[in-house]
CSV table of C-alpha atoms in Angstrom, one decimal:
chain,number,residue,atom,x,y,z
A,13,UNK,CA,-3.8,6.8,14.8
A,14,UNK,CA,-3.4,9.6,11.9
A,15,UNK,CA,-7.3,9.3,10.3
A,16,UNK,CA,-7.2,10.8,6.1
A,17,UNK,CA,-10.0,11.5,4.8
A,18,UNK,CA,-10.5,11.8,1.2
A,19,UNK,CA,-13.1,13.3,-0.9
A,20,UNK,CA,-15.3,12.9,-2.8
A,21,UNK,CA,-15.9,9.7,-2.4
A,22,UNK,CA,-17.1,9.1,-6.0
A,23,UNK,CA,-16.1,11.2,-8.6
A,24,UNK,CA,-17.5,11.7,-12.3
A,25,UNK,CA,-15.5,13.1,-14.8
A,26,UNK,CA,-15.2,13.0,-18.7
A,27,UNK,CA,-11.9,12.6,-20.3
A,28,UNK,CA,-10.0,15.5,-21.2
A,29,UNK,CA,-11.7,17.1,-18.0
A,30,UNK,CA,-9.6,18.6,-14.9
A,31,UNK,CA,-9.7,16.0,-12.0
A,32,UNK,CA,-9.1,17.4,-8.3
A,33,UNK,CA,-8.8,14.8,-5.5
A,34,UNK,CA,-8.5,15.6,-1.4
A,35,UNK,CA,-7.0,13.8,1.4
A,36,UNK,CA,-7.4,15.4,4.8
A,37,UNK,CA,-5.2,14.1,7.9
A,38,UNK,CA,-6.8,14.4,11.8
A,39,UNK,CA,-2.9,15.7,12.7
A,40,UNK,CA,-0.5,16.9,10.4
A,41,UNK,CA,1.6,14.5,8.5
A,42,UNK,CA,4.4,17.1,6.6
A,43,UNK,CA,4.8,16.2,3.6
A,44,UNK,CA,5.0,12.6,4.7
A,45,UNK,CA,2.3,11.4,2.0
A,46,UNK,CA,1.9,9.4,-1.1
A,47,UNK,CA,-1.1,8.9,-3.8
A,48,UNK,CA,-1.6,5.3,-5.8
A,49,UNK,CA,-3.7,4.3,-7.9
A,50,UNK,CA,-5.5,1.2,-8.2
A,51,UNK,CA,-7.4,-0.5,-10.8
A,52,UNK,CA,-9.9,-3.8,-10.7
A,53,UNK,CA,-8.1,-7.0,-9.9
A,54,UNK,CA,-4.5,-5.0,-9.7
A,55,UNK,CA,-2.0,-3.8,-6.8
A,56,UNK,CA,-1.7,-0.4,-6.6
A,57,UNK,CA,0.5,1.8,-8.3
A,58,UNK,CA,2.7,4.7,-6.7
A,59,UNK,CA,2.4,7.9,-8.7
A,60,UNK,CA,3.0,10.9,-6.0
A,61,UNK,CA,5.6,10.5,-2.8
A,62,UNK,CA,6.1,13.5,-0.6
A,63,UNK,CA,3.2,15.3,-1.5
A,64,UNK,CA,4.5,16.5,-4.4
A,65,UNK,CA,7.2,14.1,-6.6
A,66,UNK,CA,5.8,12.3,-8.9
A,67,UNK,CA,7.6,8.5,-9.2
A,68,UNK,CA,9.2,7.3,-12.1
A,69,UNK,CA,6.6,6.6,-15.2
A,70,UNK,CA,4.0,8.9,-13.7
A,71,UNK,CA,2.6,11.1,-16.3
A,72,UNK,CA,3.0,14.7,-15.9
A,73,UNK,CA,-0.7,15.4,-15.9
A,74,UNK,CA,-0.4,14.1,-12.8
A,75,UNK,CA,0.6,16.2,-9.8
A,76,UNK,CA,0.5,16.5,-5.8
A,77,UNK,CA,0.6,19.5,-3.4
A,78,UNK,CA,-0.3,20.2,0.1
A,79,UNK,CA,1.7,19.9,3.1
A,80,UNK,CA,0.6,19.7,7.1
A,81,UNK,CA,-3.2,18.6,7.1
A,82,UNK,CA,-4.4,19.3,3.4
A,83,UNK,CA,-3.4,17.6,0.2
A,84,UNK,CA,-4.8,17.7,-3.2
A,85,UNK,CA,-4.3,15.3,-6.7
A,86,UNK,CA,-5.0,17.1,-9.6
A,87,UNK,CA,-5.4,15.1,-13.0
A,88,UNK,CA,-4.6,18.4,-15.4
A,89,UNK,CA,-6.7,16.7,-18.9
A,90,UNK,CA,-8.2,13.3,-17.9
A,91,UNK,CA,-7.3,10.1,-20.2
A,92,UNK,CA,-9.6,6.9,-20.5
A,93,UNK,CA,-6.8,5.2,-18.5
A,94,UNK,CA,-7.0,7.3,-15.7
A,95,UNK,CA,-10.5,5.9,-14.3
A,96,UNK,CA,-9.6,4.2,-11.3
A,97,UNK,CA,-9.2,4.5,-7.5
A,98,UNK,CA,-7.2,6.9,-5.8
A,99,UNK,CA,-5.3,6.1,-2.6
A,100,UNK,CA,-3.4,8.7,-0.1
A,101,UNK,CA,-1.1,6.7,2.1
A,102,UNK,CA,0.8,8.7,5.1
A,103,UNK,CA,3.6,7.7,6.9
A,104,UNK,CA,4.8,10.0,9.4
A,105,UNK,CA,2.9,8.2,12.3
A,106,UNK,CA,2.8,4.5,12.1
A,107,UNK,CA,1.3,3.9,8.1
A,108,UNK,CA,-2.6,4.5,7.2
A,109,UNK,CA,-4.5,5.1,4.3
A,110,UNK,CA,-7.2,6.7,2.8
A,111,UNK,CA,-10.6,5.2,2.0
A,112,UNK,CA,-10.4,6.1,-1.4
A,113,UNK,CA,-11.8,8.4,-4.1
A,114,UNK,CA,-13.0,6.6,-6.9
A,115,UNK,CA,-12.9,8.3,-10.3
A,116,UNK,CA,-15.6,7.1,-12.7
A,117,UNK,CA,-16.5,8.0,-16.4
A,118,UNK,CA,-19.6,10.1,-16.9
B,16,UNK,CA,13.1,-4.7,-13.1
B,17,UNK,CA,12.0,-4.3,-9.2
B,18,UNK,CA,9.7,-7.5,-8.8
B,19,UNK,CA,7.6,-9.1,-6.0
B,20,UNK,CA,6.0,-12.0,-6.8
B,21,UNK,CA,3.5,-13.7,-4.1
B,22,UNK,CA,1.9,-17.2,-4.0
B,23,UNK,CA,-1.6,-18.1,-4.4
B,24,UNK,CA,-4.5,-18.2,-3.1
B,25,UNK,CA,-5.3,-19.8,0.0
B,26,UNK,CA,-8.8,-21.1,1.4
B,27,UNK,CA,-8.7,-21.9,5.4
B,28,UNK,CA,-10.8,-22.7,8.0
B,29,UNK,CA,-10.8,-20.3,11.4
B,30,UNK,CA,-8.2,-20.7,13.3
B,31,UNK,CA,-5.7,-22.9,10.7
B,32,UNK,CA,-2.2,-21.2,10.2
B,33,UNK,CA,-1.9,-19.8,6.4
B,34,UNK,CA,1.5,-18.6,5.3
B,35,UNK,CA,2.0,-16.1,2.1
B,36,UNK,CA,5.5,-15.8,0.4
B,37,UNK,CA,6.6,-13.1,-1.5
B,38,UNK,CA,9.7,-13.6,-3.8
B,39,UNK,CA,11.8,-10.1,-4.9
B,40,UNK,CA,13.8,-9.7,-7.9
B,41,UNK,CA,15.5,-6.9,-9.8
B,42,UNK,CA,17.5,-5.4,-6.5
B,43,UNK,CA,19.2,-6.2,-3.8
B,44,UNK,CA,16.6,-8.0,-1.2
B,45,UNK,CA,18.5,-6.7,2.1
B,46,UNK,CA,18.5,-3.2,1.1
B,47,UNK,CA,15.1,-2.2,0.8
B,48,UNK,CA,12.3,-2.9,4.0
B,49,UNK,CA,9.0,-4.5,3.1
B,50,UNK,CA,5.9,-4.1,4.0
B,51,UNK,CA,2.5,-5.9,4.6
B,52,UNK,CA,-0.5,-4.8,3.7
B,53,UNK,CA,-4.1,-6.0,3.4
B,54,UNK,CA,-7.1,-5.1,1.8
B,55,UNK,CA,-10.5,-6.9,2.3
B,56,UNK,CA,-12.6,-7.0,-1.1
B,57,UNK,CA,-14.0,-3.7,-1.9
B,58,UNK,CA,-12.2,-1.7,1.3
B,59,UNK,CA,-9.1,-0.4,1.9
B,60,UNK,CA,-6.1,-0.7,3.0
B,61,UNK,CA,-4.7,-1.7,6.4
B,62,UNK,CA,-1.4,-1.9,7.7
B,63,UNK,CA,0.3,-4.9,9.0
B,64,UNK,CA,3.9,-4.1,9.7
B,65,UNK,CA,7.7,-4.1,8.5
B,66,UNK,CA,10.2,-6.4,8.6
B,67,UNK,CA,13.8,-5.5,7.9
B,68,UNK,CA,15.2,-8.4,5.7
B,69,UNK,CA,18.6,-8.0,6.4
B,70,UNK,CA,18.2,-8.0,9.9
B,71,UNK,CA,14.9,-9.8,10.4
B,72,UNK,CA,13.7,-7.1,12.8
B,73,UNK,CA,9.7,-6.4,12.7
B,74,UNK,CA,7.4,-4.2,13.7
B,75,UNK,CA,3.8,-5.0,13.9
B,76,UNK,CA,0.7,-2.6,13.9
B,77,UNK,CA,-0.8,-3.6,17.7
B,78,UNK,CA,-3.9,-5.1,16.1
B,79,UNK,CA,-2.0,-8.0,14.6
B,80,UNK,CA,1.1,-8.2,17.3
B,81,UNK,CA,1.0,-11.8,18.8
B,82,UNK,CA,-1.2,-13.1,15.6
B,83,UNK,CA,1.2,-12.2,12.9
B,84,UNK,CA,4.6,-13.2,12.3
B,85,UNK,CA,6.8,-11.4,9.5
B,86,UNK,CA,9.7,-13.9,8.8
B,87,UNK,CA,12.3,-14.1,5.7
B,88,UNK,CA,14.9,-16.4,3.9
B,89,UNK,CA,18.0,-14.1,2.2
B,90,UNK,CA,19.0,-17.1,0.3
B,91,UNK,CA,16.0,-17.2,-1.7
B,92,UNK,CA,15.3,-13.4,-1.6
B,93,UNK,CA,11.5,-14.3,0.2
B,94,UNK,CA,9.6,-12.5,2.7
B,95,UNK,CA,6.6,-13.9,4.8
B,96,UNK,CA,3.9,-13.4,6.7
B,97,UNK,CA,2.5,-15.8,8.7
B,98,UNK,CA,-1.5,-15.6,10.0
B,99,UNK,CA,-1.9,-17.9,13.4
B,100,UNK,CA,-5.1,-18.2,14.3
B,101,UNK,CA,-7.3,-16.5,11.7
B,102,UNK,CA,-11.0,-15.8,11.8
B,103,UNK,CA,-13.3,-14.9,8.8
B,104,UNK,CA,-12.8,-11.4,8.9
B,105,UNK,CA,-9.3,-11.6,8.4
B,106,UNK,CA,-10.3,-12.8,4.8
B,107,UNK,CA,-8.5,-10.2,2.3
B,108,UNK,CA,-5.9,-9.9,0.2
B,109,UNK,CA,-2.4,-9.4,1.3
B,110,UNK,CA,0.1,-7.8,0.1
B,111,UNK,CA,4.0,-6.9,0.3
B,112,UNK,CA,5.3,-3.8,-0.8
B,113,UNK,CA,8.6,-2.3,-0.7
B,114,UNK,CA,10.2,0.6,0.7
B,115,UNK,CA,11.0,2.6,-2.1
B,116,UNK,CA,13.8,4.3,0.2
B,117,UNK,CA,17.4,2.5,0.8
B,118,UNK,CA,17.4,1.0,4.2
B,119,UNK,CA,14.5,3.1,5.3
B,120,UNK,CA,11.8,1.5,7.5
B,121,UNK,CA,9.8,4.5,6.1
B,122,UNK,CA,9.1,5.6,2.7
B,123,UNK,CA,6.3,5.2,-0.3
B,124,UNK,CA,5.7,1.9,-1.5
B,125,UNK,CA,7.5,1.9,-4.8
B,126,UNK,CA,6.9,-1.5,-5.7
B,127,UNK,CA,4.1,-4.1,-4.8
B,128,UNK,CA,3.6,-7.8,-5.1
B,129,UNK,CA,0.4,-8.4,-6.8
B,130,UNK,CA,-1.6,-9.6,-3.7
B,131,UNK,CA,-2.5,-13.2,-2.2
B,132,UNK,CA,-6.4,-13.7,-1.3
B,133,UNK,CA,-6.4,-15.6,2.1
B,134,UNK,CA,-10.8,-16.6,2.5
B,135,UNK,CA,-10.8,-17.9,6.0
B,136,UNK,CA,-14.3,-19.9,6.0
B,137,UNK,CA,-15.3,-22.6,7.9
């Protein structure tokens, strides 16, 4: 089974601030990953397939790069809706996910 | 717009059956896999399996094979999942999500119901 890691675990940011997210896979994965983002009491939400496309209705202050074993989400200028937790999801070996980074307002 | 709506919540004692549904609207049902997905509160995610709603074929992650069973109805555009035999820590909520790829038993999850807690408590 393909392990990701992500980190930080917790992260505490200020809005308008630069927000940079990791997932790490044991093996590599391509580019065979996704990010979501989930808030209290909701489903998640897809915002980054293949590493790097961002799905329809993702802002553009979001973006994904990365490819093999090392991925990164960067949130460019954060926005009081962007406090939530952050998912990587892989796919190219059976499906698992991350444990998830959760962004919090300082 | 893409839609899957699940039922409700469920409370069951260990070892009763529990059945989720999850209804899809906005596309054609038979052209996009789904997939099953659970998360116990405050965790993350784990992986159930696919089923193919066109043709009915699954595929199970081997922690749930002979436990689960992923069935659906094309006439009411429905998928299932079906829990034999549960125990309390199989209390979560479940969710369907779709393959956001045509025909693709692979691909991001582009749309997802909003979740069914199952508590399994005696």
């Amino acid at each position: 089974e393909i392990v990701l890691t992500q980190s930080p675990a917790t992260l505490s940011l200020s809005p308008g601030e630069r927000a940079t997210l990791s997932c790490r896979a044991s093996q590599s994965v391509s580019d065979y990953l996704a990010w979501y983002q989930q808030k209290p009491g909701q489903a998640p939400r897809l915002l980054i397939y293949d590493a790097s496309h961002r799905a329809t209705g993702t802002p553009t202050r979001f973006s994904g790069s990365g490819s093999g074993t090392d991925f990164t989400l960067t949130i460019s200028r954060l926005e009081p809706e962007d406090f939530a937790v952050y998912y990587c999801h892989q796919r190219s070996n059976w499906v698992t996910f991350g444990q998830g980074t959760r962004l919090e307002i300082k | 717009q893409v839609q899957l709506v699940q039922s409700g919540a469920e409370v069951k004692k260990p070892g009763a059956s529990v059945k989720v549904s999850c209804k899809a609207s906005g596309y054609t049902f038979t052209d996009y896999y789904i997939h099953w997905v659970r998360q116990a509160p405050g965790q993350g995610f784990e992986w159930i399996g696919w089923i193919n709603p066109k043709s009915g074929d699954t595929n199970y992650a081997q922690k749930f094979q002979g436990w689960v069973t992923m069935t659906r109805d094309t006439s009411i555009s429905t998928a299932f999942l079906q829990l034999s035999r549960p125990r309390s820590d199989d209390t979560a909520f479940y969710f369907c999500a779709r393959v956001g790829y045509y025909y693709d038993s692979s691909g991001p999850f582009d749309c997802w119901g909003q979740g069914t807690l199952v508590t399994v408590s005696s």
